[in-house]
mmCIF file of C-alpha atoms in Angstrom:
data_model
loop_
_atom_site.group_PDB
_atom_site.id
_atom_site.type_symbol
_atom_site.label_atom_id
_atom_site.label_comp_id
_atom_site.label_asym_id
_atom_site.label_seq_id
_atom_site.Cartn_x
_atom_site.Cartn_y
_atom_site.Cartn_z
ATOM 1 C CA GLU A 164 -0.356 -8.098 -18.780
ATOM 2 C CA THR A 165 -3.498 -6.625 -17.230
ATOM 3 C CA GLY A 166 -3.005 -4.740 -13.997
ATOM 4 C CA VAL A 167 -5.289 -4.502 -10.994
ATOM 5 C CA THR A 168 -8.567 -2.790 -11.842
ATOM 6 C CA GLN A 169 -11.110 -1.417 -9.402
ATOM 7 C CA SER A 170 -14.650 -0.092 -9.681
ATOM 8 C CA PRO A 171 -16.248 2.275 -9.140
ATOM 9 C CA THR A 172 -13.606 4.981 -9.042
ATOM 10 C CA HIS A 173 -15.696 7.411 -7.026
ATOM 11 C CA LEU A 174 -18.935 7.106 -5.118
ATOM 12 C CA ILE A 175 -20.952 8.942 -2.509
ATOM 13 C CA LYS A 176 -23.083 7.140 0.056
ATOM 14 C CA THR A 177 -25.242 8.172 2.967
ATOM 15 C CA ARG A 178 -24.470 7.176 6.531
ATOM 16 C CA GLY A 179 -26.110 3.829 7.354
ATOM 17 C CA GLN A 180 -26.085 2.590 3.766
ATOM 18 C CA GLN A 181 -24.147 -0.347 2.395
ATOM 19 C CA VAL A 182 -21.484 -0.314 -0.336
ATOM 20 C CA THR A 183 -19.808 -2.900 -2.536
ATOM 21 C CA LEU A 184 -16.446 -2.259 -4.160
ATOM 22 C CA ARG A 185 -14.998 -4.518 -6.826
ATOM 23 C CA CYS A 186 -11.521 -5.570 -7.834
ATOM 24 C CA SER A 187 -10.030 -7.634 -10.638
ATOM 25 C CA SER A 188 -6.603 -8.954 -9.800
ATOM 26 C CA GLN A 189 -3.581 -8.684 -12.045
ATOM 27 C CA SER A 190 -3.316 -11.479 -14.572
ATOM 28 C CA GLY A 191 -1.871 -14.580 -12.930
ATOM 29 C CA HIS A 192 -2.352 -13.315 -9.360
ATOM 30 C CA ASN A 193 -4.477 -15.472 -7.041
ATOM 31 C CA THR A 194 -4.302 -13.432 -3.836
ATOM 32 C CA VAL A 195 -6.177 -10.195 -3.199
ATOM 33 C CA SER A 196 -5.759 -7.779 -0.301
ATOM 34 C CA TRP A 197 -7.834 -4.736 0.599
ATOM 35 C CA TYR A 198 -6.533 -1.583 2.268
ATOM 36 C CA GLN A 199 -8.198 1.569 3.537
ATOM 37 C CA GLN A 200 -6.314 4.835 3.073
ATOM 38 C CA ALA A 201 -7.719 7.811 4.936
ATOM 39 C CA LEU A 202 -6.760 11.271 3.722
ATOM 40 C CA GLY A 203 -3.153 12.057 4.589
ATOM 41 C CA GLN A 204 -2.492 8.589 6.003
ATOM 42 C CA GLY A 205 -0.831 5.399 4.888
ATOM 43 C CA PRO A 206 -2.897 2.397 3.812
ATOM 44 C CA GLN A 207 -4.315 0.197 6.584
ATOM 45 C CA PHE A 208 -4.796 -3.517 5.990
ATOM 46 C CA ILE A 209 -8.410 -4.691 6.012
ATOM 47 C CA PHE A 210 -8.098 -8.328 4.928
ATOM 48 C CA GLN A 211 -6.669 -10.717 2.377
ATOM 49 C CA TYR A 212 -8.290 -13.455 0.303
ATOM 50 C CA TYR A 213 -6.615 -16.545 -1.093
ATOM 51 C CA ARG A 214 -8.419 -19.418 -2.782
ATOM 52 C CA GLU A 215 -11.757 -17.774 -1.990
ATOM 53 C CA GLU A 216 -11.143 -17.731 1.764
ATOM 54 C CA GLU A 217 -10.146 -14.951 4.126
ATOM 55 C CA ASN A 218 -6.460 -15.380 4.850
ATOM 56 C CA GLY A 219 -5.656 -12.641 7.342
ATOM 57 C CA ARG A 220 -7.547 -9.683 8.758
ATOM 58 C CA GLY A 221 -6.569 -6.319 10.169
ATOM 59 C CA ASN A 222 -8.220 -4.334 12.920
ATOM 60 C CA PHE A 223 -11.542 -3.663 11.181
ATOM 61 C CA PRO A 224 -15.031 -4.484 12.496
ATOM 62 C CA PRO A 225 -17.162 -7.310 11.071
ATOM 63 C CA ARG A 226 -19.247 -4.872 9.033
ATOM 64 C CA PHE A 227 -16.271 -4.928 6.655
ATOM 65 C CA SER A 228 -16.568 -8.177 4.744
ATOM 66 C CA GLY A 229 -15.349 -9.593 1.486
ATOM 67 C CA LEU A 230 -15.519 -12.268 -1.122
ATOM 68 C CA GLN A 231 -13.164 -13.783 -3.638
ATOM 69 C CA PHE A 232 -14.463 -15.515 -6.738
ATOM 70 C CA PRO A 233 -13.045 -18.482 -8.699
ATOM 71 C CA ASN A 234 -11.506 -16.078 -11.226
ATOM 72 C CA TYR A 235 -9.664 -14.413 -8.278
ATOM 73 C CA SER A 236 -11.633 -11.180 -8.511
ATOM 74 C CA SER A 237 -12.878 -9.826 -5.212
ATOM 75 C CA GLU A 238 -15.468 -7.642 -3.527
ATOM 76 C CA LEU A 239 -15.280 -5.510 -0.427
ATOM 77 C CA ASN A 240 -18.605 -4.913 1.318
ATOM 78 C CA VAL A 241 -19.128 -2.357 4.034
ATOM 79 C CA ASN A 242 -22.416 -2.295 5.942
ATOM 80 C CA ALA A 243 -23.873 0.445 8.126
ATOM 81 C CA LEU A 244 -21.564 3.090 6.703
ATOM 82 C CA GLU A 245 -20.139 5.674 9.064
ATOM 83 C CA LEU A 246 -18.678 9.072 8.244
ATOM 84 C CA ASP A 247 -15.199 7.790 9.194
ATOM 85 C CA ASP A 248 -15.428 5.182 6.448
ATOM 86 C CA SER A 249 -14.778 7.971 3.942
ATOM 87 C CA ALA A 250 -11.449 6.993 2.392
ATOM 88 C CA LEU A 251 -9.649 5.598 -0.621
ATOM 89 C CA TYR A 252 -10.087 1.830 -0.750
ATOM 90 C CA LEU A 253 -7.203 0.071 -2.417
ATOM 91 C CA CYS A 254 -7.120 -3.426 -3.770
ATOM 92 C CA ALA A 255 -3.784 -5.188 -4.227
ATOM 93 C CA SER A 256 -2.981 -8.513 -5.801
ATOM 94 C CA SER A 257 -0.080 -10.895 -5.557
ATOM 95 C CA SER A 258 0.939 -14.468 -6.257
ATOM 96 C CA ARG A 259 3.619 -16.964 -5.368
ATOM 97 C CA VAL A 260 5.551 -15.751 -8.416
ATOM 98 C CA SER A 261 5.415 -12.135 -7.230
ATOM 99 C CA GLY A 262 6.639 -13.337 -3.854
ATOM 100 C CA ASN A 263 5.835 -10.940 -1.052
ATOM 101 C CA THR A 264 5.287 -7.992 -3.400
ATOM 102 C CA ILE A 265 1.776 -6.620 -3.833
ATOM 103 C CA TYR A 266 0.536 -4.561 -6.763
ATOM 104 C CA PHE A 267 -2.157 -1.952 -6.257
ATOM 105 C CA GLY A 268 -5.073 -0.748 -8.303
ATOM 106 C CA GLU A 269 -6.032 2.913 -8.659
ATOM 107 C CA GLY A 270 -8.498 2.689 -5.796
ATOM 108 C CA SER A 271 -12.126 3.556 -5.138
ATOM 109 C CA TRP A 272 -12.839 6.878 -3.463
ATOM 110 C CA LEU A 273 -15.735 6.534 -1.034
ATOM 111 C CA THR A 274 -17.377 9.566 0.533
ATOM 112 C CA VAL A 275 -19.949 9.020 3.256
ATOM 113 C CA VAL A 276 -22.248 11.969 3.973
ATOM 114 C CA GLY B 373 4.053 -4.845 17.107
ATOM 115 C CA ASP B 374 5.457 -4.252 13.661
ATOM 116 C CA SER B 375 5.528 -0.654 12.473
ATOM 117 C CA VAL B 376 7.170 1.842 10.167
ATOM 118 C CA THR B 377 8.096 5.418 11.036
ATOM 119 C CA GLN B 378 8.661 7.866 8.243
ATOM 120 C CA MET B 379 10.147 11.304 8.090
ATOM 121 C CA GLU B 380 7.507 13.982 8.446
ATOM 122 C CA GLY B 381 6.688 16.053 5.402
ATOM 123 C CA PRO B 382 6.008 17.880 3.320
ATOM 124 C CA VAL B 383 9.375 18.166 1.615
ATOM 125 C CA THR B 384 10.010 20.830 -1.026
ATOM 126 C CA LEU B 385 13.152 20.698 -3.156
ATOM 127 C CA SER B 386 14.478 22.475 -6.195
ATOM 128 C CA GLU B 387 15.036 20.455 -9.342
ATOM 129 C CA GLU B 388 18.370 18.555 -9.335
ATOM 130 C CA ALA B 389 18.627 18.669 -5.524
ATOM 131 C CA PHE B 390 19.555 15.597 -3.465
ATOM 132 C CA LEU B 391 16.693 13.759 -1.786
ATOM 133 C CA THR B 392 16.637 11.730 1.416
ATOM 134 C CA ILE B 393 13.451 10.458 3.019
ATOM 135 C CA ASN B 394 14.083 8.671 6.289
ATOM 136 C CA CYS B 395 12.355 5.437 7.230
ATOM 137 C CA THR B 396 12.906 3.288 10.307
ATOM 138 C CA TYR B 397 11.083 0.152 11.266
ATOM 139 C CA THR B 398 10.223 -2.139 14.144
ATOM 140 C CA ALA B 399 9.628 -5.761 13.302
ATOM 141 C CA THR B 400 9.702 -9.234 14.743
ATOM 142 C CA GLY B 401 11.575 -11.595 12.516
ATOM 143 C CA TYR B 402 13.230 -10.568 9.276
ATOM 144 C CA PRO B 403 11.111 -8.156 7.271
ATOM 145 C CA SER B 404 11.144 -7.328 3.610
ATOM 146 C CA LEU B 405 11.163 -3.575 3.071
ATOM 147 C CA PHE B 406 9.516 -1.544 0.339
ATOM 148 C CA TRP B 407 9.078 1.949 -0.990
ATOM 149 C CA TYR B 408 5.851 2.728 -2.799
ATOM 150 C CA VAL B 409 5.030 5.989 -4.598
ATOM 151 C CA GLN B 410 1.606 7.561 -5.028
ATOM 152 C CA TYR B 411 1.088 10.219 -7.686
ATOM 153 C CA PRO B 412 -1.853 12.598 -7.277
ATOM 154 C CA GLY B 413 -5.191 10.853 -7.695
ATOM 155 C CA GLU B 414 -3.635 7.435 -8.263
ATOM 156 C CA GLY B 415 -3.011 4.194 -6.418
ATOM 157 C CA LEU B 416 0.337 3.086 -5.031
ATOM 158 C CA GLN B 417 3.110 1.911 -7.325
ATOM 159 C CA LEU B 418 6.036 -0.205 -6.205
ATOM 160 C CA LEU B 419 9.217 1.858 -6.435
ATOM 161 C CA LEU B 420 11.795 -0.546 -5.013
ATOM 162 C CA LYS B 421 12.283 -3.256 -2.438
ATOM 163 C CA ALA B 422 14.903 -5.180 -0.457
ATOM 164 C CA THR B 423 14.361 -8.541 1.138
ATOM 165 C CA LYS B 424 17.388 -9.015 3.377
ATOM 166 C CA ALA B 425 19.965 -7.059 5.325
ATOM 167 C CA ASP B 426 22.484 -5.059 3.261
ATOM 168 C CA ASP B 427 20.428 -5.453 0.087
ATOM 169 C CA LYS B 428 20.086 -2.295 -1.973
ATOM 170 C CA GLY B 429 16.896 -1.707 -3.913
ATOM 171 C CA SER B 430 17.041 0.683 -6.848
ATOM 172 C CA ASN B 431 14.749 1.986 -9.574
ATOM 173 C CA LYS B 432 14.430 5.166 -11.652
ATOM 174 C CA GLY B 433 17.460 6.702 -9.918
ATOM 175 C CA PHE B 434 16.073 6.040 -6.433
ATOM 176 C CA GLU B 435 17.983 3.829 -4.007
ATOM 177 C CA ALA B 436 17.463 2.443 -0.517
ATOM 178 C CA THR B 437 19.691 0.128 1.524
ATOM 179 C CA TYR B 438 18.318 -2.294 4.116
ATOM 180 C CA ARG B 439 20.271 -1.548 7.289
ATOM 181 C CA LYS B 440 19.539 -4.097 9.989
ATOM 182 C CA GLU B 441 21.892 -2.534 12.539
ATOM 183 C CA THR B 442 20.008 0.780 12.425
ATOM 184 C CA THR B 443 16.613 -0.733 11.414
ATOM 185 C CA SER B 444 16.434 1.753 8.561
ATOM 186 C CA PHE B 445 15.563 1.883 4.871
ATOM 187 C CA HIS B 446 16.136 5.488 3.831
ATOM 188 C CA LEU B 447 15.172 6.520 0.309
ATOM 189 C CA GLU B 448 17.672 8.591 -1.684
ATOM 190 C CA LYS B 449 17.947 10.141 -5.106
ATOM 191 C CA GLY B 450 20.889 12.142 -6.337
ATOM 192 C CA SER B 451 19.021 14.596 -8.567
ATOM 193 C CA VAL B 452 15.246 14.989 -8.334
ATOM 194 C CA GLN B 453 12.990 16.076 -11.174
ATOM 195 C CA VAL B 454 9.636 17.841 -11.185
ATOM 196 C CA SER B 455 8.067 14.526 -12.224
ATOM 197 C CA ASP B 456 9.193 12.984 -8.908
ATOM 198 C CA SER B 457 6.607 15.088 -7.052
ATOM 199 C CA ALA B 458 4.443 12.533 -5.251
ATOM 200 C CA VAL B 459 3.830 10.927 -1.870
ATOM 201 C CA TYR B 460 6.323 8.242 -0.858
ATOM 202 C CA PHE B 461 5.425 5.386 1.498
ATOM 203 C CA CYS B 462 7.807 3.089 3.297
ATOM 204 C CA ALA B 463 6.384 -0.355 4.097
ATOM 205 C CA LEU B 464 7.355 -3.667 5.626
ATOM 206 C CA TRP B 465 6.194 -7.249 5.428
ATOM 207 C CA THR B 466 7.222 -10.275 7.418
ATOM 208 C CA PRO B 467 5.981 -13.849 7.399
ATOM 209 C CA ASN B 468 4.678 -13.150 10.916
ATOM 210 C CA THR B 469 2.444 -10.228 9.970
ATOM 211 C CA GLY B 470 -0.562 -12.262 8.935
ATOM 212 C CA ASN B 471 -0.078 -11.417 5.275
ATOM 213 C CA GLN B 472 -0.404 -7.697 5.829
ATOM 214 C CA PHE B 473 1.890 -4.862 4.895
ATOM 215 C CA TYR B 474 2.565 -2.111 7.420
ATOM 216 C CA PHE B 475 2.857 1.324 5.842
ATOM 217 C CA GLY B 476 4.260 4.568 7.124
ATOM 218 C CA THR B 477 2.152 7.719 7.003
ATOM 219 C CA GLY B 478 3.772 8.893 3.783
ATOM 220 C CA THR B 479 6.062 11.790 2.913
ATOM 221 C CA SER B 480 4.883 14.335 0.377
ATOM 222 C CA LEU B 481 7.576 15.576 -1.999
ATOM 223 C CA THR B 482 7.206 18.639 -4.204
ATOM 224 C CA VAL B 483 9.965 19.456 -6.664
ATOM 225 C CA ILE B 484 9.988 22.988 -8.052
ATOM 226 C CA PRO B 485 11.677 23.989 -11.324
#
């Protein structure tokens, strides 16, 4: 069984730029959630995608957007990057079989300078 | 709103010591409760969960009991090992949370030989 995979693992961007992070869900999982984890903090929910549509959103501005593809993989896009966007971005997948349990990838470390 | 409060860290213990990490929650409805563990440089891994009052989740020698009367889900282990050094996150989910998990701020555990 393939777990959740994310890319890239690390990246550095300049303030004002845009970034795209990618996630492949665990085999058999059709729901993908994205979380932001600032240094020393717990993960904060950004949004969730199910059947290619946004299915819940946390307290993040519209410059955080996403997509889900027919194969259930997903992208997180962040426009107009700010210094405070520097964080670990975690993707998690789940399915009806996994119930309300989500399984995380290793994350993408984003540094904004 | 829904939230999780975790015991402040960091926690340092000697090998074979007893571990307790406190977690209390506030939730509308009937939450499912989780403990996730994050090893250095990695994503979050599910450690254990409980979905209803008085359930006990257990895994790898760790245990936590869902106490509705005290709104708690404390993590315990009878004898910690150096390999247990990690950050531990308590989390909750309810059907009313818009598909999001609420995480605590994490408790860092270091076990010394």
